[in-house]
Amino acid sequence: MILPRRFYIILILIILLLGSGTVFAPLFVIGQWALFIFFLAVLADGYMLYRIRGIRAFRQCADRFSNGDENAVSIRVENSYPHPVSVEVVDEIPFVFQQRNICFRTELLANEGKSISYNLRPTSRGVYGFGRIRVFVTHKIGLLSRRYTCGEALDIKVYPSYLMLHRYELLAISDNLTEMGIKRIRRVGHHTEFEQIKEYVKGDDYRTINWKASARRHELMVNIYQDERSQQIYNVIDKGRVMQQAFRGMTLLDYAINASLVLSYVAMRREDKAGIVTFDAHFDTFVPASKRSGHMQTLLENLYAQQTTFGEADFSSLCVHLNKHVTKRSLLVLYTNFSSLGSMNRQLAYLQQLNRQHRLLVVFFEDADLKNYIATPAKDTEGYYRHVIAEKFAFEKRLIVSTLKQHGIYSLLTTPENLSIDVINKYLEMKSRQLL
């Protein structure tokens, strides 16, 4: 039983009446009657609330959550009382969210049920534990509140962003991937086999127009050529300390994992094979490239529990084990981060070795906070010095790109929020240019 604020307010007023009776006697009599009525009202309120168990509540949500996305949670509250009640619903969400305001107030008519919905955005993978649902019920009298403990404790696994995969899948089915920022890449040359003839759409290469078919149909028709298929695409993810940097609550590792899943999905839709490699101080996870049914779930399960370490990643070990496990020439998309030109030069020999055996694409990150700071104008002398230092760091990132290019290594410098789109566009560009 919970005593609400109304109970204490009325009780204080009655005490003031009784106390005032020492000065003015009729007030003491009024206070006595008020206390008696108050006692009867409390009894009546308690009877209305406790004569039956009148509230049921349960939580409805997905079996697993998607990291970095808004995940819907719904609470269903049902009233079995034969009279209207006011309810306050408190859901014990996982402590990792550090939120204590998941509290909802609503009115329920007799034998009515309502659903209450809210969203949670996890920023790290793992197991999240929900507690019980606490429902506080108040009758119209409002002098007592009954607490119900409903639902069951629930553990939810937070996986890499599979909701992003669903969005890409829906857009891919409708051929609207340009809405997500995926560019239509024109092919350079036609070293591929003829596949079909289709209607011309904006972005198609005008050189592929089939004039005979266009004359028959009285509309532009283009030849479609089939890309070379069954090429191997490996997402190689650095789990060292450089990937612990956070952006909007998520580490660079989480962004890399989400991008790896999306790229794997797009590659498999284009009949390529996708695989995963993770490494830190040691060679860690290896999932062979494949395009068989159920392979995306295999990738999802293997990436679910990956965590960063505090050590430096060992690129020499990566070279040795990739040479052992990957014998066919493949596209290696390496997700890492270089803080300076010196840190890249320490790994340059190993990157060159990987690029000789395979086609290497190095993906690393711009500092989003640094970029925003540079965009703000300096206001004093100290600010100008800070801007010069910030621009020096930003320039070093661009210098890394040009240095890798000089050594024949492809690279992509991007922000965490644009990572997935930029990686897919780079993959499509390299595939259209027959660089894989």
Coordinates of C-alpha atoms in Angstrom, one line a residue:
M1 CA 0.0 0.0 0.0
I2 CA 1.2 3.5 -0.9
L3 CA -0.1 6.7 0.6
P4 CA -0.4 9.4 -2.0
R5 CA 0.0 13.1 -1.6
R6 CA -3.7 13.7 -1.3
F7 CA -3.8 11.5 1.9
Y8 CA -1.2 13.7 3.6
I9 CA -2.7 17.0 2.5
I10 CA -6.2 16.1 3.9
L11 CA -4.7 14.7 7.1
I12 CA -2.7 17.9 7.6
L13 CA -5.8 20.0 7.1
I14 CA -7.7 17.9 9.7
I15 CA -4.8 18.3 12.2
L16 CA -4.9 22.1 11.6
L17 CA -8.7 22.1 12.3
L18 CA -8.2 20.1 15.5
G19 CA -5.3 22.4 16.6
S20 CA -7.4 25.5 15.9
G21 CA -10.1 24.1 18.2
T22 CA -8.0 25.2 21.2
V23 CA -8.7 28.8 20.1
F24 CA -12.2 28.5 18.6
A25 CA -14.1 25.5 20.0
P26 CA -16.5 24.8 17.0
L27 CA -13.4 24.1 14.8
F28 CA -12.5 21.2 17.1
V29 CA -15.9 19.6 16.5
I30 CA -15.6 20.1 12.8
G31 CA -12.2 18.5 12.9
Q32 CA -13.5 15.5 14.7
W33 CA -16.3 15.0 12.1
A34 CA -13.7 15.5 9.3
L35 CA -11.4 12.9 10.9
F36 CA -14.3 10.4 11.1
I37 CA -15.3 11.0 7.5
F38 CA -11.7 10.7 6.5
F39 CA -11.4 7.4 8.3
L40 CA -14.5 6.1 6.5
A41 CA -13.3 7.3 3.1
V42 CA -9.9 5.5 3.7
L43 CA -11.8 2.3 4.5
A44 CA -14.0 2.6 1.4
D45 CA -11.0 3.3 -0.8
G46 CA -9.1 0.3 0.6
Y47 CA -12.1 -1.9 0.0
M48 CA -12.5 -0.8 -3.6
L49 CA -8.8 -1.4 -4.3
Y50 CA -8.2 -4.6 -2.4
R51 CA -11.3 -6.7 -2.8
I52 CA -10.1 -8.1 -6.1
R53 CA -6.8 -8.3 -7.9
G54 CA -7.9 -5.9 -10.7
I55 CA -4.7 -5.1 -12.7
R56 CA -2.7 -7.2 -15.2
A57 CA 0.3 -5.8 -17.0
F58 CA 2.9 -7.4 -19.3
R59 CA 5.7 -6.3 -21.6
Q60 CA 5.9 -6.8 -25.3
C61 CA 9.1 -6.4 -27.3
A62 CA 11.3 -8.1 -29.8
D63 CA 13.3 -11.1 -28.8
R64 CA 16.5 -9.2 -29.6
F65 CA 17.4 -5.5 -29.9
S66 CA 19.2 -3.8 -32.7
N67 CA 22.3 -1.8 -31.7
G68 CA 22.2 1.9 -32.5
D69 CA 18.5 1.9 -33.5
E70 CA 15.3 2.8 -31.8
N71 CA 13.7 -0.4 -30.5
A72 CA 10.0 -0.4 -29.7
V73 CA 8.8 -1.6 -26.3
S74 CA 5.1 -1.9 -25.4
I75 CA 3.4 -2.4 -22.1
R76 CA -0.1 -3.7 -22.0
V77 CA -2.2 -2.8 -18.9
E78 CA -5.6 -4.3 -18.4
N79 CA -8.2 -3.2 -15.8
S80 CA -10.5 -5.8 -14.2
Y81 CA -12.1 -3.5 -11.7
P82 CA -15.8 -2.7 -12.3
H83 CA -15.0 1.0 -11.9
P84 CA -12.5 3.5 -13.5
V85 CA -9.0 3.8 -12.0
S86 CA -5.9 5.9 -12.5
V87 CA -2.7 4.0 -13.0
E88 CA 1.0 4.9 -12.9
V89 CA 3.1 2.4 -14.8
V90 CA 6.9 2.1 -14.0
D91 CA 9.0 -0.2 -16.2
E92 CA 12.3 -1.3 -14.8
I93 CA 14.5 -0.9 -17.9
P94 CA 18.1 -2.2 -18.0
F95 CA 20.3 -0.1 -15.8
V96 CA 22.8 0.5 -18.6
F97 CA 20.4 3.2 -20.0
Q98 CA 20.7 5.2 -16.8
Q99 CA 17.1 6.3 -17.0
R100 CA 14.7 6.5 -14.1
N101 CA 11.9 8.4 -15.9
I102 CA 10.2 5.5 -17.7
C103 CA 6.9 6.3 -15.9
F104 CA 3.5 6.6 -17.6
R105 CA 0.2 7.8 -16.1
T106 CA -3.1 7.0 -17.7
E107 CA -6.8 6.5 -16.9
L108 CA -8.5 3.1 -17.4
L109 CA -12.3 2.7 -17.6
A110 CA -14.0 -0.4 -16.2
N111 CA -12.7 -3.6 -17.8
E112 CA -10.5 -1.6 -20.2
G113 CA -7.0 -2.2 -21.5
K114 CA -4.4 0.1 -23.0
S115 CA -1.0 -0.3 -24.6
I116 CA 1.8 2.1 -23.7
S117 CA 4.8 2.3 -26.1
Y118 CA 8.2 3.8 -25.9
N119 CA 11.6 3.4 -27.6
L120 CA 15.0 2.4 -26.3
R121 CA 18.3 3.0 -28.2
P122 CA 21.1 0.7 -27.0
T123 CA 24.6 1.8 -27.9
S124 CA 26.6 -1.3 -27.1
R125 CA 26.1 -5.0 -27.7
G126 CA 25.5 -7.6 -25.0
V127 CA 22.7 -8.9 -22.7
Y128 CA 20.3 -6.2 -21.3
G129 CA 18.2 -7.2 -18.3
F130 CA 14.7 -5.9 -17.8
G131 CA 13.1 -6.0 -14.3
R132 CA 9.5 -6.2 -13.3
I133 CA 6.6 -3.8 -14.1
R134 CA 5.3 -1.8 -11.2
V135 CA 1.7 -0.5 -11.5
F136 CA 0.3 1.9 -8.9
V137 CA -3.5 2.0 -8.9
T138 CA -5.6 4.8 -7.5
H139 CA -9.4 5.0 -7.2
K140 CA -11.4 8.2 -7.7
I141 CA -11.3 8.8 -4.0
G142 CA -7.5 8.9 -4.2
L143 CA -6.6 8.4 -0.6
L144 CA -4.8 5.1 -1.1
S145 CA -2.7 3.6 -3.9
R146 CA -2.2 -0.1 -4.4
R147 CA 1.0 -1.4 -5.9
Y148 CA 1.0 -4.3 -8.4
T149 CA 4.2 -6.1 -9.4
C150 CA 3.5 -7.6 -12.9
G151 CA 5.4 -9.2 -15.7
E152 CA 8.6 -11.2 -15.5
A153 CA 12.3 -10.2 -15.5
L154 CA 13.5 -10.5 -19.1
D155 CA 17.0 -10.7 -20.7
I156 CA 17.3 -9.2 -24.2
K157 CA 20.3 -9.7 -26.4
V158 CA 21.4 -6.6 -28.3
Y159 CA 22.8 -7.6 -31.7
P160 CA 24.5 -5.5 -34.4
S161 CA 22.1 -3.3 -36.3
Y162 CA 19.8 -5.8 -38.1
L163 CA 17.1 -3.1 -38.4
M164 CA 19.4 -1.3 -40.8
L165 CA 19.6 -4.5 -42.9
H166 CA 15.8 -4.7 -43.0
R167 CA 15.7 -1.1 -44.3
Y168 CA 18.2 -1.9 -47.0
E169 CA 16.4 -5.1 -47.9
L170 CA 13.1 -3.3 -48.4
L171 CA 14.7 -0.6 -50.5
A172 CA 16.6 -3.1 -52.5
I173 CA 13.4 -5.0 -53.3
S174 CA 11.8 -1.8 -54.6
D175 CA 15.1 -0.7 -56.3
N176 CA 15.1 2.5 -54.3
L177 CA 18.6 2.3 -52.7
T178 CA 19.3 5.8 -53.9
E179 CA 17.0 7.0 -51.1
M180 CA 19.7 5.8 -48.6
G181 CA 22.4 7.6 -50.5
I182 CA 23.6 4.6 -52.6
K183 CA 24.8 6.0 -55.9
R184 CA 24.1 4.5 -59.3
I185 CA 27.6 3.7 -60.5
R186 CA 28.1 3.5 -64.3
R187 CA 30.3 0.7 -65.5
V188 CA 33.6 1.5 -67.2
G189 CA 33.7 -0.8 -70.3
H190 CA 31.8 -4.0 -70.8
H191 CA 33.9 -7.0 -69.8
T192 CA 30.8 -8.8 -68.5
E193 CA 28.2 -11.0 -70.0
F194 CA 24.9 -9.8 -71.5
E195 CA 22.0 -10.4 -69.1
Q196 CA 18.8 -8.7 -70.2
I197 CA 17.1 -5.7 -71.8
K198 CA 15.2 -3.3 -69.7
E199 CA 13.6 0.2 -69.8
Y200 CA 16.0 3.1 -69.5
V201 CA 16.0 4.9 -66.1
K202 CA 17.8 8.0 -65.0
G203 CA 21.5 7.1 -64.3
D204 CA 21.8 4.3 -66.8
D205 CA 24.8 4.7 -69.2
Y206 CA 23.4 6.0 -72.6
R207 CA 26.0 3.9 -74.4
T208 CA 24.1 0.8 -73.4
I209 CA 21.0 1.9 -75.2
N210 CA 19.6 -0.8 -77.5
W211 CA 18.3 1.2 -80.5
K212 CA 16.6 -1.7 -82.2
A213 CA 14.7 -2.7 -79.1
S214 CA 13.9 1.0 -78.5
A215 CA 12.5 1.4 -82.0
R216 CA 10.2 -1.7 -81.5
R217 CA 8.9 -0.5 -78.1
H218 CA 8.8 3.2 -78.9
E219 CA 10.7 3.9 -75.7
L220 CA 14.4 3.8 -74.7
M221 CA 15.6 0.4 -73.8
V222 CA 19.1 -0.5 -72.4
N223 CA 21.2 -3.6 -72.3
I224 CA 22.0 -5.0 -68.9
Y225 CA 25.3 -6.7 -68.4
Q226 CA 26.0 -9.3 -65.6
D227 CA 28.9 -8.5 -63.3
E228 CA 31.5 -11.0 -62.5
R229 CA 30.1 -13.0 -59.7
S230 CA 31.2 -15.2 -56.7
Q231 CA 34.0 -12.8 -55.8
Q232 CA 35.1 -12.9 -52.1
I233 CA 34.5 -9.9 -49.9
Y234 CA 36.1 -10.0 -46.4
N235 CA 35.3 -7.4 -43.7
V236 CA 38.4 -7.2 -41.6
I237 CA 37.7 -5.5 -38.3
D238 CA 40.4 -4.1 -36.0
K239 CA 39.4 -4.6 -32.3
G240 CA 42.4 -2.7 -30.8
R241 CA 42.2 0.3 -28.5
V242 CA 42.0 2.7 -31.5
M243 CA 38.4 1.5 -32.1
Q244 CA 37.2 2.4 -28.6
Q245 CA 36.6 6.0 -29.5
A246 CA 32.9 6.8 -29.2
F247 CA 30.6 8.9 -31.4
R248 CA 27.0 9.4 -30.2
G249 CA 27.4 6.8 -27.5
M250 CA 28.6 4.1 -29.9
T251 CA 32.2 3.0 -30.3
L252 CA 33.9 2.9 -33.7
L253 CA 33.9 -0.9 -33.4
D254 CA 30.1 -0.9 -33.3
Y255 CA 29.9 1.3 -36.4
A256 CA 32.4 -1.0 -38.2
I257 CA 30.3 -4.0 -37.3
N258 CA 27.1 -2.5 -38.5
A259 CA 28.7 -1.4 -41.8
S260 CA 30.2 -4.9 -42.2
L261 CA 26.8 -6.5 -42.0
V262 CA 25.2 -4.1 -44.5
L263 CA 28.1 -4.5 -46.9
S264 CA 27.9 -8.3 -46.6
Y265 CA 24.2 -8.1 -47.3
V266 CA 24.7 -6.0 -50.4
A267 CA 27.6 -8.1 -51.7
M268 CA 25.5 -11.3 -51.3
R269 CA 22.6 -9.8 -53.2
R270 CA 25.1 -9.2 -56.0
E271 CA 26.1 -12.9 -55.9
D272 CA 29.4 -12.2 -54.2
K273 CA 30.6 -14.1 -51.2
A274 CA 31.0 -12.3 -47.8
G275 CA 33.1 -13.2 -44.9
I276 CA 34.3 -11.7 -41.6
V277 CA 37.7 -11.4 -39.9
T278 CA 38.4 -9.8 -36.5
F279 CA 41.8 -9.3 -34.9
D280 CA 43.5 -7.5 -32.0
A281 CA 46.8 -8.5 -30.5
H282 CA 46.0 -11.9 -31.9
F283 CA 44.0 -13.2 -34.9
D284 CA 40.5 -13.8 -33.5
T285 CA 37.4 -14.6 -35.5
F286 CA 37.4 -16.0 -39.1
V287 CA 34.1 -16.7 -40.9
P288 CA 34.8 -18.0 -44.5
A289 CA 33.2 -16.1 -47.3
S290 CA 29.9 -17.6 -48.5
K291 CA 26.6 -16.7 -50.0
R292 CA 24.6 -19.7 -48.9
S293 CA 21.2 -19.4 -47.2
G294 CA 21.5 -18.5 -43.5
H295 CA 25.0 -17.0 -43.8
M296 CA 23.8 -13.6 -42.7
Q297 CA 22.6 -15.1 -39.4
T298 CA 26.0 -16.8 -39.0
L299 CA 27.7 -13.4 -39.5
L300 CA 25.3 -11.8 -37.0
E301 CA 26.0 -14.4 -34.3
N302 CA 29.8 -14.1 -34.8
L303 CA 29.8 -10.3 -34.5
Y304 CA 27.4 -10.2 -31.5
A305 CA 29.9 -10.6 -28.7
Q306 CA 32.9 -8.8 -30.2
Q307 CA 34.6 -6.3 -27.9
T308 CA 37.5 -3.9 -28.1
T309 CA 40.7 -4.5 -26.1
F310 CA 43.2 -2.1 -24.6
G311 CA 46.2 -3.4 -26.6
E312 CA 47.6 -2.6 -30.0
A313 CA 46.4 -4.6 -33.0
D314 CA 49.0 -6.9 -34.5
F315 CA 48.9 -6.5 -38.2
S316 CA 51.8 -9.0 -38.7
S317 CA 49.7 -11.7 -37.2
L318 CA 46.8 -10.7 -39.5
C319 CA 49.0 -11.1 -42.6
V320 CA 50.2 -14.5 -41.5
H321 CA 46.7 -15.9 -40.8
L322 CA 45.0 -14.3 -43.8
N323 CA 47.7 -15.9 -46.0
K324 CA 46.9 -19.2 -44.4
H325 CA 43.0 -19.0 -44.5
V326 CA 42.3 -16.9 -47.7
T327 CA 44.0 -18.4 -50.7
K328 CA 41.8 -16.9 -53.4
R329 CA 42.4 -13.2 -54.3
S330 CA 39.7 -11.2 -52.5
L331 CA 38.6 -7.7 -51.6
L332 CA 39.7 -7.0 -48.0
V333 CA 37.8 -4.1 -46.4
L334 CA 39.9 -3.2 -43.4
Y335 CA 38.2 -1.1 -40.6
T336 CA 40.7 0.6 -38.4
N337 CA 41.7 4.1 -37.3
F338 CA 44.9 6.0 -37.6
S339 CA 45.4 8.9 -35.3
S340 CA 48.5 10.2 -37.2
L341 CA 50.7 9.6 -40.2
G342 CA 53.2 8.0 -37.9
S343 CA 50.8 5.4 -36.7
M344 CA 49.9 4.5 -40.3
N345 CA 53.6 4.3 -41.3
R346 CA 54.2 1.7 -38.6
Q347 CA 51.7 -0.6 -40.3
L348 CA 52.4 0.4 -43.9
A349 CA 54.6 -2.6 -44.7
Y350 CA 51.8 -5.0 -43.6
L351 CA 49.2 -3.1 -45.6
Q352 CA 51.4 -3.4 -48.7
Q353 CA 51.8 -7.1 -48.1
L354 CA 48.0 -7.5 -47.9
N355 CA 47.5 -5.4 -51.0
R356 CA 49.9 -7.5 -53.0
Q357 CA 48.0 -10.7 -52.3
H358 CA 44.5 -9.2 -52.4
R359 CA 42.7 -5.9 -53.2
L360 CA 42.8 -3.9 -50.0
L361 CA 40.5 -1.1 -49.0
V362 CA 41.5 0.7 -45.8
V363 CA 38.6 2.4 -44.0
F364 CA 39.4 4.8 -41.2
F365 CA 37.5 7.7 -39.5
E366 CA 37.4 11.4 -39.4
D367 CA 37.1 12.9 -35.9
A368 CA 33.5 14.3 -36.0
D369 CA 34.0 16.5 -32.9
L370 CA 37.2 17.9 -34.3
K371 CA 35.5 18.6 -37.6
N372 CA 32.7 20.5 -35.8
Y373 CA 35.3 22.5 -33.8
I374 CA 37.1 23.6 -36.9
A375 CA 33.8 24.8 -38.4
T376 CA 33.3 27.2 -35.5
P377 CA 35.1 30.6 -35.8
A378 CA 37.9 31.4 -33.3
K379 CA 37.3 34.3 -30.9
D380 CA 40.7 35.0 -29.4
T381 CA 44.4 34.3 -29.8
E382 CA 44.2 31.0 -27.9
G383 CA 41.3 30.0 -30.1
Y384 CA 43.4 30.6 -33.2
Y385 CA 46.2 28.4 -31.8
R386 CA 43.7 25.7 -31.0
H387 CA 42.2 25.9 -34.6
V388 CA 45.7 25.6 -36.1
I389 CA 46.4 22.4 -34.1
A390 CA 43.0 21.0 -35.0
E391 CA 43.5 21.7 -38.7
K392 CA 46.9 20.0 -38.4
F393 CA 45.3 16.8 -37.2
A394 CA 42.6 17.0 -39.9
F395 CA 45.3 17.6 -42.5
E396 CA 47.2 14.5 -41.3
K397 CA 44.1 12.4 -41.9
R398 CA 44.0 13.6 -45.5
L399 CA 47.7 13.0 -45.9
I400 CA 47.3 9.4 -44.9
V401 CA 44.8 9.0 -47.8
S402 CA 47.3 10.4 -50.3
T403 CA 50.2 8.3 -48.8
L404 CA 48.2 5.1 -49.1
K405 CA 47.3 6.1 -52.7
Q406 CA 51.0 6.5 -53.6
H407 CA 51.5 2.9 -52.5
G408 CA 48.6 1.7 -54.6
I409 CA 46.3 1.1 -51.6
Y410 CA 42.7 2.2 -51.8
S411 CA 41.4 4.0 -48.8
L412 CA 38.2 5.7 -47.5
L413 CA 38.1 8.5 -44.9
T414 CA 34.6 8.9 -43.5
T415 CA 32.6 9.9 -40.5
P416 CA 31.0 7.2 -38.3
E417 CA 27.5 8.2 -39.2
N418 CA 28.2 8.0 -43.0
L419 CA 30.3 4.8 -42.8
S420 CA 27.7 2.3 -44.1
I421 CA 26.7 4.4 -47.1
D422 CA 30.3 5.4 -48.0
V423 CA 31.6 1.8 -47.8
I424 CA 28.8 0.5 -50.0
N425 CA 29.3 3.2 -52.6
K426 CA 33.1 2.5 -52.6
Y427 CA 32.4 -1.3 -53.1
L428 CA 30.0 -0.6 -56.0
E429 CA 32.6 1.8 -57.5
M430 CA 35.4 -0.7 -57.3
K431 CA 33.2 -3.4 -58.7
S432 CA 32.1 -1.3 -61.6
R433 CA 35.7 -0.5 -62.4
Q434 CA 36.7 -4.2 -62.3
L435 CA 39.1 -3.6 -59.5
L436 CA 38.1 -6.6 -57.3

